Amino acid sequence: MKTICLYFQVHQPLRLKRYRFFNMGKDHHYLDEASNRAIMQEVAANCYLPMNSLLQELIHKYGNKFKVSFSITGLAIEQFRTYAPEVLDSFRALAATGSVEFLAETYDHSLASLANRDEFISQVEAHSTLIQKEFGQKPTVFRNTELIYSDSIAETVSSMGFKAILTEGAKHILGWKSPNFVYASALDQKLRVLLRNFKLSDDIAFRFSDRSWNEWPLTAERYVSWLTAPDLPGELINLFMDYETFGEHQKASTGIFEFMRYFVDLSLKSKQLKFATPSEAAKKHQPAAIFSSPYPISWADEERDVTAWLGNELQNEAFQTLYKLRDKVVQLNDPDFNYVWNFMQCSDHFYYMATKWFSDGDVHQYFNPYGSPYEAFINYMNVLSDFTIELDRRAALQHAQQASVEEHCVLA
């Protein structure tokens, strides 16, 4: 009997408004509130609410035989609170069933793991605190932004007390080995590694409605037959995908919700498949081998590396300029500046600057509100420039106030 581990990523960035050079020094409101509200409410109606309702239905029908897991970014939860509180309520209801596990990640869906260890740890701790507050669970499994993984990142994650980590079953790392086993992290073998089966995951996430695909239309019966095929190696099938697959990327008219309903039904009726959360899977299955990746990998594009975010000069300049500000932001410790610092770290901003287009280039197009990578870069850097000016001004004011207080104390 094979174990199915279903994991869904829930994330919506806080999008920047069109911010021009002439706004600098005058306008310090950087977000496109109208767009953020409209997109959140649209995705809530198309995906979050109907899919959460379906999962509730399946859990009610099958009890603890059906399990699922999520990681929900802090930025998404903030927007649920503001624009779609009913979505947050529906996730809380799922948490109450006991059949849903919530994973930790970076609060801002950031690339901090590639920039600054202290910032990375701070964001993960903030996110774990948020998940415990909202859903009553202290995460024991970690999922980094875009499944970014390296040996050093895994070592940091293990040092924070996590028991398992999710990442991509990248061919250039696995070689002949199968992603359908639990692995042990190279630098700390107590940390279990769960690898995404990208072929079976992408059959749903990307190819489900593709009429040019030779397996279209994909039925639940055929999909389950692939999972139960005698020649499928391994003992664990990790199906990891964006939650927006259901109803947003794959519209309801494609039959994606019906597929999910019958997929679960047929999997359990097969007597050859069962569902487990990542923590259950990591605990049950012994590691088959060591998993080592000296350099960062991810689940993006054909290369499965980080060049979707840091693959050109525009992206790297923006990234380096941003993280040079960290010490100033931390020292100032002002809630308003911390808020901007957080949403400016969101990986989506760098994704919009990508100049590469491969098999999932349509995904770049789908999420990108800009006409070109250069436009995305200019808009981001205009906002970052104004933020830097204001940060320096506020830091100077704070320093002057502290000096005044110290002088007053000496005179007294």
mmCIF file of C-alpha atoms in Angstrom:
data_model
loop_
_atom_site.group_PDB
_atom_site.id
_atom_site.type_symbol
_atom_site.label_atom_id
_atom_site.label_comp_id
_atom_site.label_asym_id
_atom_site.label_seq_id
_atom_site.Cartn_x
_atom_site.Cartn_y
_atom_site.Cartn_z
ATOM 1 C CA MET A 1 0.000 0.000 0.000
ATOM 2 C CA LYS A 2 1.356 3.387 -1.031
ATOM 3 C CA THR A 3 0.901 6.626 0.902
ATOM 4 C CA ILE A 4 -0.378 9.779 -0.805
ATOM 5 C CA CYS A 5 0.812 13.028 0.718
ATOM 6 C CA LEU A 6 -1.277 15.965 -0.544
ATOM 7 C CA TYR A 7 0.217 19.388 0.040
ATOM 8 C CA PHE A 8 -1.118 22.749 -1.157
ATOM 9 C CA GLN A 9 0.599 26.141 -1.195
ATOM 10 C CA VAL A 10 -1.639 29.157 -0.478
ATOM 11 C CA HIS A 11 -0.163 32.540 -1.297
ATOM 12 C CA GLN A 12 -1.162 35.935 -2.635
ATOM 13 C CA PRO A 13 1.384 38.762 -2.804
ATOM 14 C CA LEU A 14 0.700 42.338 -1.815
ATOM 15 C CA ARG A 15 0.978 44.004 -5.218
ATOM 16 C CA LEU A 16 2.617 47.395 -5.656
ATOM 17 C CA LYS A 17 0.792 50.216 -7.355
ATOM 18 C CA ARG A 18 2.308 52.027 -10.307
ATOM 19 C CA TYR A 19 4.883 54.164 -8.533
ATOM 20 C CA ARG A 20 6.749 56.683 -10.659
ATOM 21 C CA PHE A 21 9.847 58.776 -10.043
ATOM 22 C CA PHE A 22 7.693 61.852 -9.403
ATOM 23 C CA ASN A 23 5.911 60.059 -6.529
ATOM 24 C CA MET A 24 9.135 59.823 -4.577
ATOM 25 C CA GLY A 25 9.305 62.056 -1.549
ATOM 26 C CA LYS A 26 5.573 62.752 -1.709
ATOM 27 C CA ASP A 27 3.692 59.450 -1.692
ATOM 28 C CA HIS A 28 4.618 56.742 0.802
ATOM 29 C CA HIS A 29 1.630 54.484 0.144
ATOM 30 C CA TYR A 30 3.019 51.785 -2.085
ATOM 31 C CA LEU A 31 0.285 49.159 -2.429
ATOM 32 C CA ASP A 32 -2.388 48.713 -5.074
ATOM 33 C CA GLU A 33 -5.226 48.213 -2.630
ATOM 34 C CA ALA A 34 -7.919 47.950 -5.307
ATOM 35 C CA SER A 35 -6.040 45.238 -7.185
ATOM 36 C CA ASN A 36 -5.187 43.313 -4.024
ATOM 37 C CA ARG A 37 -8.809 43.341 -2.893
ATOM 38 C CA ALA A 38 -10.219 42.403 -6.294
ATOM 39 C CA ILE A 39 -7.786 39.530 -6.874
ATOM 40 C CA MET A 40 -8.195 38.124 -3.382
ATOM 41 C CA GLN A 41 -11.976 38.167 -3.608
ATOM 42 C CA GLU A 42 -11.913 36.641 -7.097
ATOM 43 C CA VAL A 43 -9.589 33.807 -6.071
ATOM 44 C CA ALA A 44 -11.615 33.295 -2.885
ATOM 45 C CA ALA A 45 -14.783 32.822 -4.931
ATOM 46 C CA ASN A 46 -13.143 30.637 -7.589
ATOM 47 C CA CYS A 47 -10.781 28.553 -5.452
ATOM 48 C CA TYR A 48 -10.479 28.961 -1.707
ATOM 49 C CA LEU A 49 -14.130 28.777 -0.692
ATOM 50 C CA PRO A 50 -15.332 26.028 -3.061
ATOM 51 C CA MET A 51 -12.202 23.917 -2.573
ATOM 52 C CA ASN A 52 -12.280 24.267 1.212
ATOM 53 C CA SER A 53 -15.936 23.260 1.096
ATOM 54 C CA LEU A 54 -15.051 20.187 -0.971
ATOM 55 C CA LEU A 55 -12.301 19.199 1.460
ATOM 56 C CA GLN A 56 -14.729 19.562 4.359
ATOM 57 C CA GLU A 57 -17.132 17.291 2.497
ATOM 58 C CA LEU A 58 -14.437 14.668 1.899
ATOM 59 C CA ILE A 59 -13.217 14.763 5.502
ATOM 60 C CA HIS A 60 -16.803 14.450 6.744
ATOM 61 C CA LYS A 61 -17.292 11.442 4.456
ATOM 62 C CA TYR A 62 -14.016 9.614 5.085
ATOM 63 C CA GLY A 63 -12.948 10.863 8.519
ATOM 64 C CA ASN A 64 -9.275 10.377 9.334
ATOM 65 C CA LYS A 65 -8.753 8.227 6.239
ATOM 66 C CA PHE A 66 -8.400 11.425 4.230
ATOM 67 C CA LYS A 67 -5.602 13.839 5.095
ATOM 68 C CA VAL A 68 -4.322 17.021 3.488
ATOM 69 C CA SER A 69 -1.769 19.713 4.311
ATOM 70 C CA PHE A 70 -1.278 23.413 3.634
ATOM 71 C CA SER A 71 1.230 26.163 4.019
ATOM 72 C CA ILE A 72 -0.390 29.588 3.981
ATOM 73 C CA THR A 73 1.839 32.634 3.835
ATOM 74 C CA GLY A 74 1.539 35.447 6.330
ATOM 75 C CA LEU A 75 0.775 37.857 3.477
ATOM 76 C CA ALA A 76 -2.151 35.669 2.397
ATOM 77 C CA ILE A 77 -3.525 35.498 5.941
ATOM 78 C CA GLU A 78 -3.252 39.274 6.287
ATOM 79 C CA GLN A 79 -5.314 39.657 3.117
ATOM 80 C CA PHE A 80 -7.871 37.084 4.279
ATOM 81 C CA ARG A 81 -8.407 39.179 7.367
ATOM 82 C CA THR A 82 -8.835 42.385 5.368
ATOM 83 C CA TYR A 83 -10.590 41.300 2.183
ATOM 84 C CA ALA A 84 -12.076 37.819 2.720
ATOM 85 C CA PRO A 85 -12.522 36.874 6.392
ATOM 86 C CA GLU A 86 -14.842 34.031 5.394
ATOM 87 C CA VAL A 87 -11.850 32.290 3.797
ATOM 88 C CA LEU A 88 -9.896 32.420 7.042
ATOM 89 C CA ASP A 89 -12.930 31.012 8.853
ATOM 90 C CA SER A 90 -13.093 28.128 6.386
ATOM 91 C CA PHE A 91 -9.428 27.277 6.956
ATOM 92 C CA ARG A 92 -10.008 27.376 10.711
ATOM 93 C CA ALA A 93 -12.895 24.946 10.224
ATOM 94 C CA LEU A 94 -10.584 22.612 8.307
ATOM 95 C CA ALA A 95 -8.008 22.848 11.096
ATOM 96 C CA ALA A 96 -10.675 21.816 13.599
ATOM 97 C CA THR A 97 -11.274 18.506 11.787
ATOM 98 C CA GLY A 98 -7.920 17.073 12.868
ATOM 99 C CA SER A 99 -7.292 15.844 9.320
ATOM 100 C CA VAL A 100 -5.395 18.908 8.114
ATOM 101 C CA GLU A 101 -1.782 19.811 8.861
ATOM 102 C CA PHE A 102 -0.436 23.349 8.537
ATOM 103 C CA LEU A 103 3.231 23.749 7.651
ATOM 104 C CA ALA A 104 5.693 26.512 8.426
ATOM 105 C CA GLU A 105 7.353 28.693 5.824
ATOM 106 C CA THR A 106 8.636 32.246 5.500
ATOM 107 C CA TYR A 107 6.045 34.787 6.621
ATOM 108 C CA ASP A 108 6.488 36.934 3.503
ATOM 109 C CA HIS A 109 7.020 34.175 0.922
ATOM 110 C CA SER A 110 10.512 35.610 0.685
ATOM 111 C CA LEU A 111 13.935 34.594 -0.560
ATOM 112 C CA ALA A 112 15.481 35.322 2.838
ATOM 113 C CA SER A 113 17.022 31.834 2.975
ATOM 114 C CA LEU A 114 19.282 32.948 0.110
ATOM 115 C CA ALA A 115 20.171 36.299 1.658
ATOM 116 C CA ASN A 116 20.365 36.431 5.433
ATOM 117 C CA ARG A 117 20.173 33.588 7.952
ATOM 118 C CA ASP A 118 18.934 35.794 10.799
ATOM 119 C CA GLU A 119 16.192 37.295 8.633
ATOM 120 C CA PHE A 120 15.186 33.827 7.471
ATOM 121 C CA ILE A 121 14.909 32.503 11.037
ATOM 122 C CA SER A 122 12.987 35.592 12.145
ATOM 123 C CA GLN A 123 10.428 35.178 9.371
ATOM 124 C CA VAL A 124 9.960 31.460 9.981
ATOM 125 C CA GLU A 125 9.455 32.046 13.697
ATOM 126 C CA ALA A 126 6.930 34.818 12.978
ATOM 127 C CA HIS A 127 5.060 32.534 10.600
ATOM 128 C CA SER A 128 4.992 29.609 13.039
ATOM 129 C CA THR A 129 3.606 31.924 15.728
ATOM 130 C CA LEU A 130 0.901 33.090 13.318
ATOM 131 C CA ILE A 131 -0.090 29.529 12.376
ATOM 132 C CA GLN A 132 -0.351 28.520 16.016
ATOM 133 C CA LYS A 133 -2.489 31.575 16.747
ATOM 134 C CA GLU A 134 -4.850 31.123 13.785
ATOM 135 C CA PHE A 135 -5.126 27.329 13.582
ATOM 136 C CA GLY A 136 -4.001 25.981 16.944
ATOM 137 C CA GLN A 137 -1.076 24.015 15.505
ATOM 138 C CA LYS A 138 2.629 24.387 16.104
ATOM 139 C CA PRO A 139 4.223 23.405 12.778
ATOM 140 C CA THR A 140 6.767 20.570 12.835
ATOM 141 C CA VAL A 141 7.266 20.399 9.055
ATOM 142 C CA PHE A 142 8.811 23.164 6.991
ATOM 143 C CA ARG A 143 8.232 24.206 3.385
ATOM 144 C CA ASN A 144 10.479 26.959 2.111
ATOM 145 C CA THR A 145 9.337 29.541 -0.432
ATOM 146 C CA GLU A 146 8.946 27.829 -3.834
ATOM 147 C CA LEU A 147 10.357 24.637 -2.285
ATOM 148 C CA ILE A 148 13.825 26.237 -2.285
ATOM 149 C CA TYR A 149 16.259 23.814 -0.654
ATOM 150 C CA SER A 150 19.951 23.365 -0.088
ATOM 151 C CA ASP A 151 21.975 21.444 2.456
ATOM 152 C CA SER A 152 22.763 24.619 4.420
ATOM 153 C CA ILE A 153 19.109 25.754 4.406
ATOM 154 C CA ALA A 154 18.062 22.320 5.640
ATOM 155 C CA GLU A 155 20.653 22.492 8.427
ATOM 156 C CA THR A 156 19.202 25.832 9.571
ATOM 157 C CA VAL A 157 15.674 24.427 9.435
ATOM 158 C CA SER A 158 16.718 21.439 11.526
ATOM 159 C CA SER A 159 18.401 23.708 14.087
ATOM 160 C CA MET A 160 15.009 25.400 14.558
ATOM 161 C CA GLY A 161 13.471 22.113 15.657
ATOM 162 C CA PHE A 162 11.604 21.039 12.528
ATOM 163 C CA LYS A 163 11.350 17.305 11.901
ATOM 164 C CA ALA A 164 10.867 17.319 8.138
ATOM 165 C CA ILE A 165 11.218 19.558 5.100
ATOM 166 C CA LEU A 166 9.583 19.521 1.664
ATOM 167 C CA THR A 167 11.372 20.120 -1.615
ATOM 168 C CA GLU A 168 11.395 19.231 -5.297
ATOM 169 C CA GLY A 169 12.294 15.775 -6.549
ATOM 170 C CA ALA A 170 14.730 17.331 -8.998
ATOM 171 C CA LYS A 171 16.121 14.874 -11.542
ATOM 172 C CA HIS A 172 19.590 16.408 -11.598
ATOM 173 C CA ILE A 173 19.852 15.786 -7.853
ATOM 174 C CA LEU A 174 18.097 12.410 -7.604
ATOM 175 C CA GLY A 175 19.677 10.807 -10.645
ATOM 176 C CA TRP A 176 18.302 7.283 -10.914
ATOM 177 C CA LYS A 177 16.625 7.422 -7.493
ATOM 178 C CA SER A 178 12.852 7.873 -7.092
ATOM 179 C CA PRO A 179 11.131 10.787 -5.332
ATOM 180 C CA ASN A 180 8.685 8.251 -3.897
ATOM 181 C CA PHE A 181 10.659 7.604 -0.732
ATOM 182 C CA VAL A 182 11.527 9.541 2.408
ATOM 183 C CA TYR A 183 15.132 10.750 2.482
ATOM 184 C CA ALA A 184 17.468 12.085 5.172
ATOM 185 C CA SER A 185 19.094 15.514 4.926
ATOM 186 C CA ALA A 186 22.831 15.390 4.261
ATOM 187 C CA LEU A 187 24.068 17.687 7.047
ATOM 188 C CA ASP A 188 21.587 16.596 9.717
ATOM 189 C CA GLN A 189 20.232 13.134 9.085
ATOM 190 C CA LYS A 190 17.548 13.494 11.735
ATOM 191 C CA LEU A 191 15.755 15.854 9.363
ATOM 192 C CA ARG A 192 13.490 13.955 6.970
ATOM 193 C CA VAL A 193 13.143 15.169 3.360
ATOM 194 C CA LEU A 194 9.927 14.689 1.386
ATOM 195 C CA LEU A 195 10.310 15.099 -2.376
ATOM 196 C CA ARG A 196 7.664 16.309 -4.796
ATOM 197 C CA ASN A 197 6.761 13.908 -7.573
ATOM 198 C CA PHE A 198 6.767 16.632 -10.212
ATOM 199 C CA LYS A 199 5.391 14.488 -13.029
ATOM 200 C CA LEU A 200 2.285 13.344 -11.190
ATOM 201 C CA SER A 201 1.829 16.740 -9.497
ATOM 202 C CA ASP A 202 2.113 18.670 -12.757
ATOM 203 C CA ASP A 203 -0.327 16.338 -14.501
ATOM 204 C CA ILE A 204 -2.966 18.018 -12.334
ATOM 205 C CA ALA A 205 -1.457 21.465 -11.808
ATOM 206 C CA PHE A 206 -0.426 22.256 -15.394
ATOM 207 C CA ARG A 207 -1.693 19.635 -17.842
ATOM 208 C CA PHE A 208 -5.198 18.859 -16.597
ATOM 209 C CA SER A 209 -6.989 21.168 -19.070
ATOM 210 C CA ASP A 210 -4.395 21.022 -21.856
ATOM 211 C CA ARG A 211 -6.243 19.616 -24.855
ATOM 212 C CA SER A 212 -2.969 19.041 -26.707
ATOM 213 C CA TRP A 213 -1.791 16.650 -23.979
ATOM 214 C CA ASN A 214 -2.004 13.052 -25.142
ATOM 215 C CA GLU A 215 -3.612 12.040 -21.820
ATOM 216 C CA TRP A 216 -6.400 14.624 -22.045
ATOM 217 C CA PRO A 217 -9.009 14.381 -20.683
ATOM 218 C CA LEU A 218 -7.521 13.109 -17.457
ATOM 219 C CA THR A 219 -10.019 11.058 -15.485
ATOM 220 C CA ALA A 220 -9.775 10.082 -11.830
ATOM 221 C CA GLU A 221 -9.871 6.412 -12.865
ATOM 222 C CA ARG A 222 -6.833 6.779 -15.119
ATOM 223 C CA TYR A 223 -4.913 8.867 -12.601
ATOM 224 C CA VAL A 224 -5.493 6.357 -9.798
ATOM 225 C CA SER A 225 -4.396 3.569 -12.144
ATOM 226 C CA TRP A 226 -1.064 5.383 -12.552
ATOM 227 C CA LEU A 227 -0.648 5.628 -8.768
ATOM 228 C CA THR A 228 -1.455 1.941 -8.260
ATOM 229 C CA ALA A 229 0.585 0.641 -11.206
ATOM 230 C CA PRO A 230 2.887 -2.226 -10.148
ATOM 231 C CA ASP A 231 5.848 -0.602 -11.885
ATOM 232 C CA LEU A 232 5.563 2.689 -9.962
ATOM 233 C CA PRO A 233 8.498 2.554 -7.537
ATOM 234 C CA GLY A 234 8.494 3.636 -3.920
ATOM 235 C CA GLU A 235 6.129 3.812 -0.996
ATOM 236 C CA LEU A 236 5.194 7.516 -0.844
ATOM 237 C CA ILE A 237 3.624 9.691 -3.561
ATOM 238 C CA ASN A 238 4.063 13.388 -2.791
ATOM 239 C CA LEU A 239 1.584 15.523 -4.725
ATOM 240 C CA PHE A 240 2.571 19.145 -4.070
ATOM 241 C CA MET A 241 0.949 22.041 -5.949
ATOM 242 C CA ASP A 242 -0.420 25.562 -5.688
ATOM 243 C CA TYR A 243 -3.877 25.579 -4.148
ATOM 244 C CA GLU A 244 -4.998 28.002 -6.848
ATOM 245 C CA THR A 245 -4.759 25.032 -9.242
ATOM 246 C CA PHE A 246 -8.337 24.304 -8.224
ATOM 247 C CA GLY A 247 -10.777 26.770 -9.744
ATOM 248 C CA GLU A 248 -8.282 29.469 -10.696
ATOM 249 C CA HIS A 249 -5.524 27.978 -12.859
ATOM 250 C CA GLN A 250 -7.795 25.078 -13.764
ATOM 251 C CA LYS A 251 -11.257 26.592 -13.961
ATOM 252 C CA ALA A 252 -14.297 24.856 -12.510
ATOM 253 C CA SER A 253 -15.542 24.300 -16.066
ATOM 254 C CA THR A 254 -12.612 21.910 -16.679
ATOM 255 C CA GLY A 255 -14.052 19.469 -14.149
ATOM 256 C CA ILE A 256 -11.176 19.897 -11.693
ATOM 257 C CA PHE A 257 -13.394 19.801 -8.597
ATOM 258 C CA GLU A 258 -15.180 16.635 -9.740
ATOM 259 C CA PHE A 259 -11.794 15.110 -10.517
ATOM 260 C CA MET A 260 -10.601 15.803 -6.982
ATOM 261 C CA ARG A 261 -13.754 14.337 -5.440
ATOM 262 C CA TYR A 262 -13.534 11.089 -7.399
ATOM 263 C CA PHE A 263 -9.760 10.887 -7.098
ATOM 264 C CA VAL A 264 -10.060 10.690 -3.298
ATOM 265 C CA ASP A 265 -12.988 8.278 -3.511
ATOM 266 C CA LEU A 266 -11.263 5.891 -5.928
ATOM 267 C CA SER A 267 -7.928 6.084 -4.103
ATOM 268 C CA LEU A 268 -9.481 4.911 -0.852
ATOM 269 C CA LYS A 269 -11.645 2.280 -2.558
ATOM 270 C CA SER A 270 -8.580 0.847 -4.297
ATOM 271 C CA LYS A 271 -7.273 -0.516 -0.983
ATOM 272 C CA GLN A 272 -3.810 0.167 -2.408
ATOM 273 C CA LEU A 273 -3.584 3.843 -1.456
ATOM 274 C CA LYS A 274 -3.940 5.795 1.753
ATOM 275 C CA PHE A 275 -3.513 9.443 2.695
ATOM 276 C CA ALA A 276 -1.154 10.931 5.271
ATOM 277 C CA THR A 277 0.059 14.349 6.319
ATOM 278 C CA PRO A 278 3.746 15.195 5.825
ATOM 279 C CA SER A 279 4.538 14.737 9.528
ATOM 280 C CA GLU A 280 2.840 11.324 9.516
ATOM 281 C CA ALA A 281 4.649 10.249 6.358
ATOM 282 C CA ALA A 282 8.011 11.403 7.686
ATOM 283 C CA LYS A 283 7.470 9.557 10.940
ATOM 284 C CA LYS A 284 6.199 6.334 9.403
ATOM 285 C CA HIS A 285 8.687 5.764 6.582
ATOM 286 C CA GLN A 286 12.370 5.211 7.170
ATOM 287 C CA PRO A 287 14.755 7.201 4.943
ATOM 288 C CA ALA A 288 15.873 5.298 1.865
ATOM 289 C CA ALA A 289 19.068 7.317 1.379
ATOM 290 C CA ILE A 290 20.771 10.658 1.978
ATOM 291 C CA PHE A 291 19.483 13.636 -0.022
ATOM 292 C CA SER A 292 22.134 16.246 -0.729
ATOM 293 C CA SER A 293 21.953 19.482 -2.703
ATOM 294 C CA PRO A 294 24.951 21.790 -2.157
ATOM 295 C CA TYR A 295 23.314 24.461 -4.311
ATOM 296 C CA PRO A 296 19.736 25.767 -4.034
ATOM 297 C CA ILE A 297 16.998 23.974 -5.953
ATOM 298 C CA SER A 298 13.306 24.829 -6.288
ATOM 299 C CA TRP A 299 10.156 23.634 -8.019
ATOM 300 C CA ALA A 300 10.269 26.362 -10.707
ATOM 301 C CA ASP A 301 10.927 26.036 -14.425
ATOM 302 C CA GLU A 302 12.790 23.267 -16.214
ATOM 303 C CA GLU A 303 16.074 23.826 -14.375
ATOM 304 C CA ARG A 304 14.551 23.519 -10.889
ATOM 305 C CA ASP A 305 16.931 26.198 -9.607
ATOM 306 C CA VAL A 306 16.494 29.787 -8.360
ATOM 307 C CA THR A 307 17.039 31.615 -11.644
ATOM 308 C CA ALA A 308 13.321 32.428 -11.908
ATOM 309 C CA TRP A 309 13.987 35.004 -9.160
ATOM 310 C CA LEU A 310 17.738 35.658 -9.308
ATOM 311 C CA GLY A 311 18.640 34.900 -12.896
ATOM 312 C CA ASN A 312 19.414 38.296 -14.389
ATOM 313 C CA GLU A 313 21.080 41.601 -13.510
ATOM 314 C CA LEU A 314 17.802 43.374 -12.783
ATOM 315 C CA GLN A 315 16.748 40.782 -10.228
ATOM 316 C CA ASN A 316 20.131 40.612 -8.557
ATOM 317 C CA GLU A 317 20.472 44.384 -8.284
ATOM 318 C CA ALA A 318 17.015 44.715 -6.722
ATOM 319 C CA PHE A 319 17.680 41.780 -4.385
ATOM 320 C CA GLN A 320 21.037 43.077 -3.182
ATOM 321 C CA THR A 321 19.752 46.624 -2.762
ATOM 322 C CA LEU A 322 16.853 45.378 -0.660
ATOM 323 C CA TYR A 323 18.878 43.279 1.768
ATOM 324 C CA LYS A 324 21.470 45.999 2.298
ATOM 325 C CA LEU A 325 18.702 47.768 4.209
ATOM 326 C CA ARG A 326 18.106 45.016 6.745
ATOM 327 C CA ASP A 327 20.366 46.293 9.523
ATOM 328 C CA LYS A 328 18.763 49.741 9.352
ATOM 329 C CA VAL A 329 15.249 48.295 9.451
ATOM 330 C CA VAL A 330 16.064 46.042 12.389
ATOM 331 C CA GLN A 331 17.753 48.836 14.309
ATOM 332 C CA LEU A 332 14.861 51.246 13.720
ATOM 333 C CA ASN A 333 12.262 48.598 14.637
ATOM 334 C CA ASP A 334 9.325 50.763 13.613
ATOM 335 C CA PRO A 335 6.020 48.913 12.861
ATOM 336 C CA ASP A 336 5.310 50.929 9.715
ATOM 337 C CA PHE A 337 8.753 50.336 8.286
ATOM 338 C CA ASN A 338 8.695 46.675 9.311
ATOM 339 C CA TYR A 339 5.416 46.251 7.414
ATOM 340 C CA VAL A 340 6.856 47.668 4.194
ATOM 341 C CA TRP A 341 10.094 45.729 4.674
ATOM 342 C CA ASN A 342 8.068 42.530 4.903
ATOM 343 C CA PHE A 343 5.977 42.863 1.751
ATOM 344 C CA MET A 344 8.931 44.196 -0.259
ATOM 345 C CA GLN A 345 10.709 40.869 0.367
ATOM 346 C CA CYS A 346 7.973 38.832 -1.314
ATOM 347 C CA SER A 347 9.532 36.649 -4.015
ATOM 348 C CA ASP A 348 6.822 37.591 -6.529
ATOM 349 C CA HIS A 349 8.411 41.014 -7.036
ATOM 350 C CA PHE A 350 11.585 39.349 -8.330
ATOM 351 C CA TYR A 351 9.593 36.801 -10.330
ATOM 352 C CA TYR A 352 8.003 39.645 -12.274
ATOM 353 C CA MET A 353 11.496 40.706 -13.382
ATOM 354 C CA ALA A 354 12.280 37.311 -14.939
ATOM 355 C CA THR A 355 13.482 37.318 -18.541
ATOM 356 C CA LYS A 356 13.476 33.536 -18.991
ATOM 357 C CA TRP A 357 10.581 31.639 -20.537
ATOM 358 C CA PHE A 358 10.400 27.873 -20.518
ATOM 359 C CA SER A 359 7.696 25.219 -20.259
ATOM 360 C CA ASP A 360 5.773 27.052 -17.560
ATOM 361 C CA GLY A 361 6.238 30.514 -19.035
ATOM 362 C CA ASP A 362 2.457 30.817 -19.080
ATOM 363 C CA VAL A 363 2.589 30.881 -15.287
ATOM 364 C CA HIS A 364 4.978 33.833 -15.410
ATOM 365 C CA GLN A 365 2.480 35.590 -17.666
ATOM 366 C CA TYR A 366 -0.505 34.661 -15.521
ATOM 367 C CA PHE A 367 0.827 36.233 -12.340
ATOM 368 C CA ASN A 368 2.706 39.153 -13.861
ATOM 369 C CA PRO A 369 0.910 42.541 -13.724
ATOM 370 C CA TYR A 370 3.692 44.312 -15.642
ATOM 371 C CA GLY A 371 4.231 44.713 -19.355
ATOM 372 C CA SER A 372 7.906 43.775 -19.185
ATOM 373 C CA PRO A 373 10.625 42.714 -16.708
ATOM 374 C CA TYR A 374 12.165 46.174 -17.032
ATOM 375 C CA GLU A 375 8.870 47.827 -16.079
ATOM 376 C CA ALA A 376 8.652 45.565 -13.030
ATOM 377 C CA PHE A 377 12.211 46.449 -12.058
ATOM 378 C CA ILE A 378 11.728 50.219 -12.421
ATOM 379 C CA ASN A 379 8.513 50.197 -10.423
ATOM 380 C CA TYR A 380 10.052 48.118 -7.643
ATOM 381 C CA MET A 381 13.203 50.242 -7.469
ATOM 382 C CA ASN A 382 11.189 53.472 -7.363
ATOM 383 C CA VAL A 383 9.314 52.175 -4.338
ATOM 384 C CA LEU A 384 12.524 50.864 -2.768
ATOM 385 C CA SER A 385 14.262 54.223 -3.335
ATOM 386 C CA ASP A 386 11.513 56.152 -1.591
ATOM 387 C CA PHE A 387 11.471 53.624 1.220
ATOM 388 C CA THR A 388 15.244 54.010 1.612
ATOM 389 C CA ILE A 389 15.004 57.808 1.761
ATOM 390 C CA GLU A 390 12.291 57.627 4.408
ATOM 391 C CA LEU A 391 14.173 54.949 6.331
ATOM 392 C CA ASP A 392 17.314 57.099 6.456
ATOM 393 C CA ARG A 393 15.293 60.161 7.462
ATOM 394 C CA ARG A 394 13.520 58.323 10.261
ATOM 395 C CA ALA A 395 16.750 56.714 11.459
ATOM 396 C CA ALA A 396 18.455 60.128 11.595
ATOM 397 C CA LEU A 397 15.512 61.546 13.554
ATOM 398 C CA GLN A 398 15.622 58.638 15.977
ATOM 399 C CA HIS A 399 19.362 59.112 16.451
ATOM 400 C CA ALA A 400 18.895 62.837 17.103
ATOM 401 C CA GLN A 401 16.182 62.138 19.661
ATOM 402 C CA GLN A 402 18.336 59.584 21.447
ATOM 403 C CA ALA A 403 21.270 62.007 21.493
ATOM 404 C CA SER A 404 19.021 64.706 22.935
ATOM 405 C CA VAL A 405 17.789 62.396 25.676
ATOM 406 C CA GLU A 406 21.344 61.342 26.545
ATOM 407 C CA GLU A 407 22.470 64.985 26.671
ATOM 408 C CA HIS A 408 19.542 65.866 28.893
ATOM 409 C CA CYS A 409 20.446 63.003 31.250
ATOM 410 C CA VAL A 410 24.057 64.225 31.462
ATOM 411 C CA LEU A 411 22.963 67.816 32.227
ATOM 412 C CA ALA A 412 20.512 66.582 34.834
#
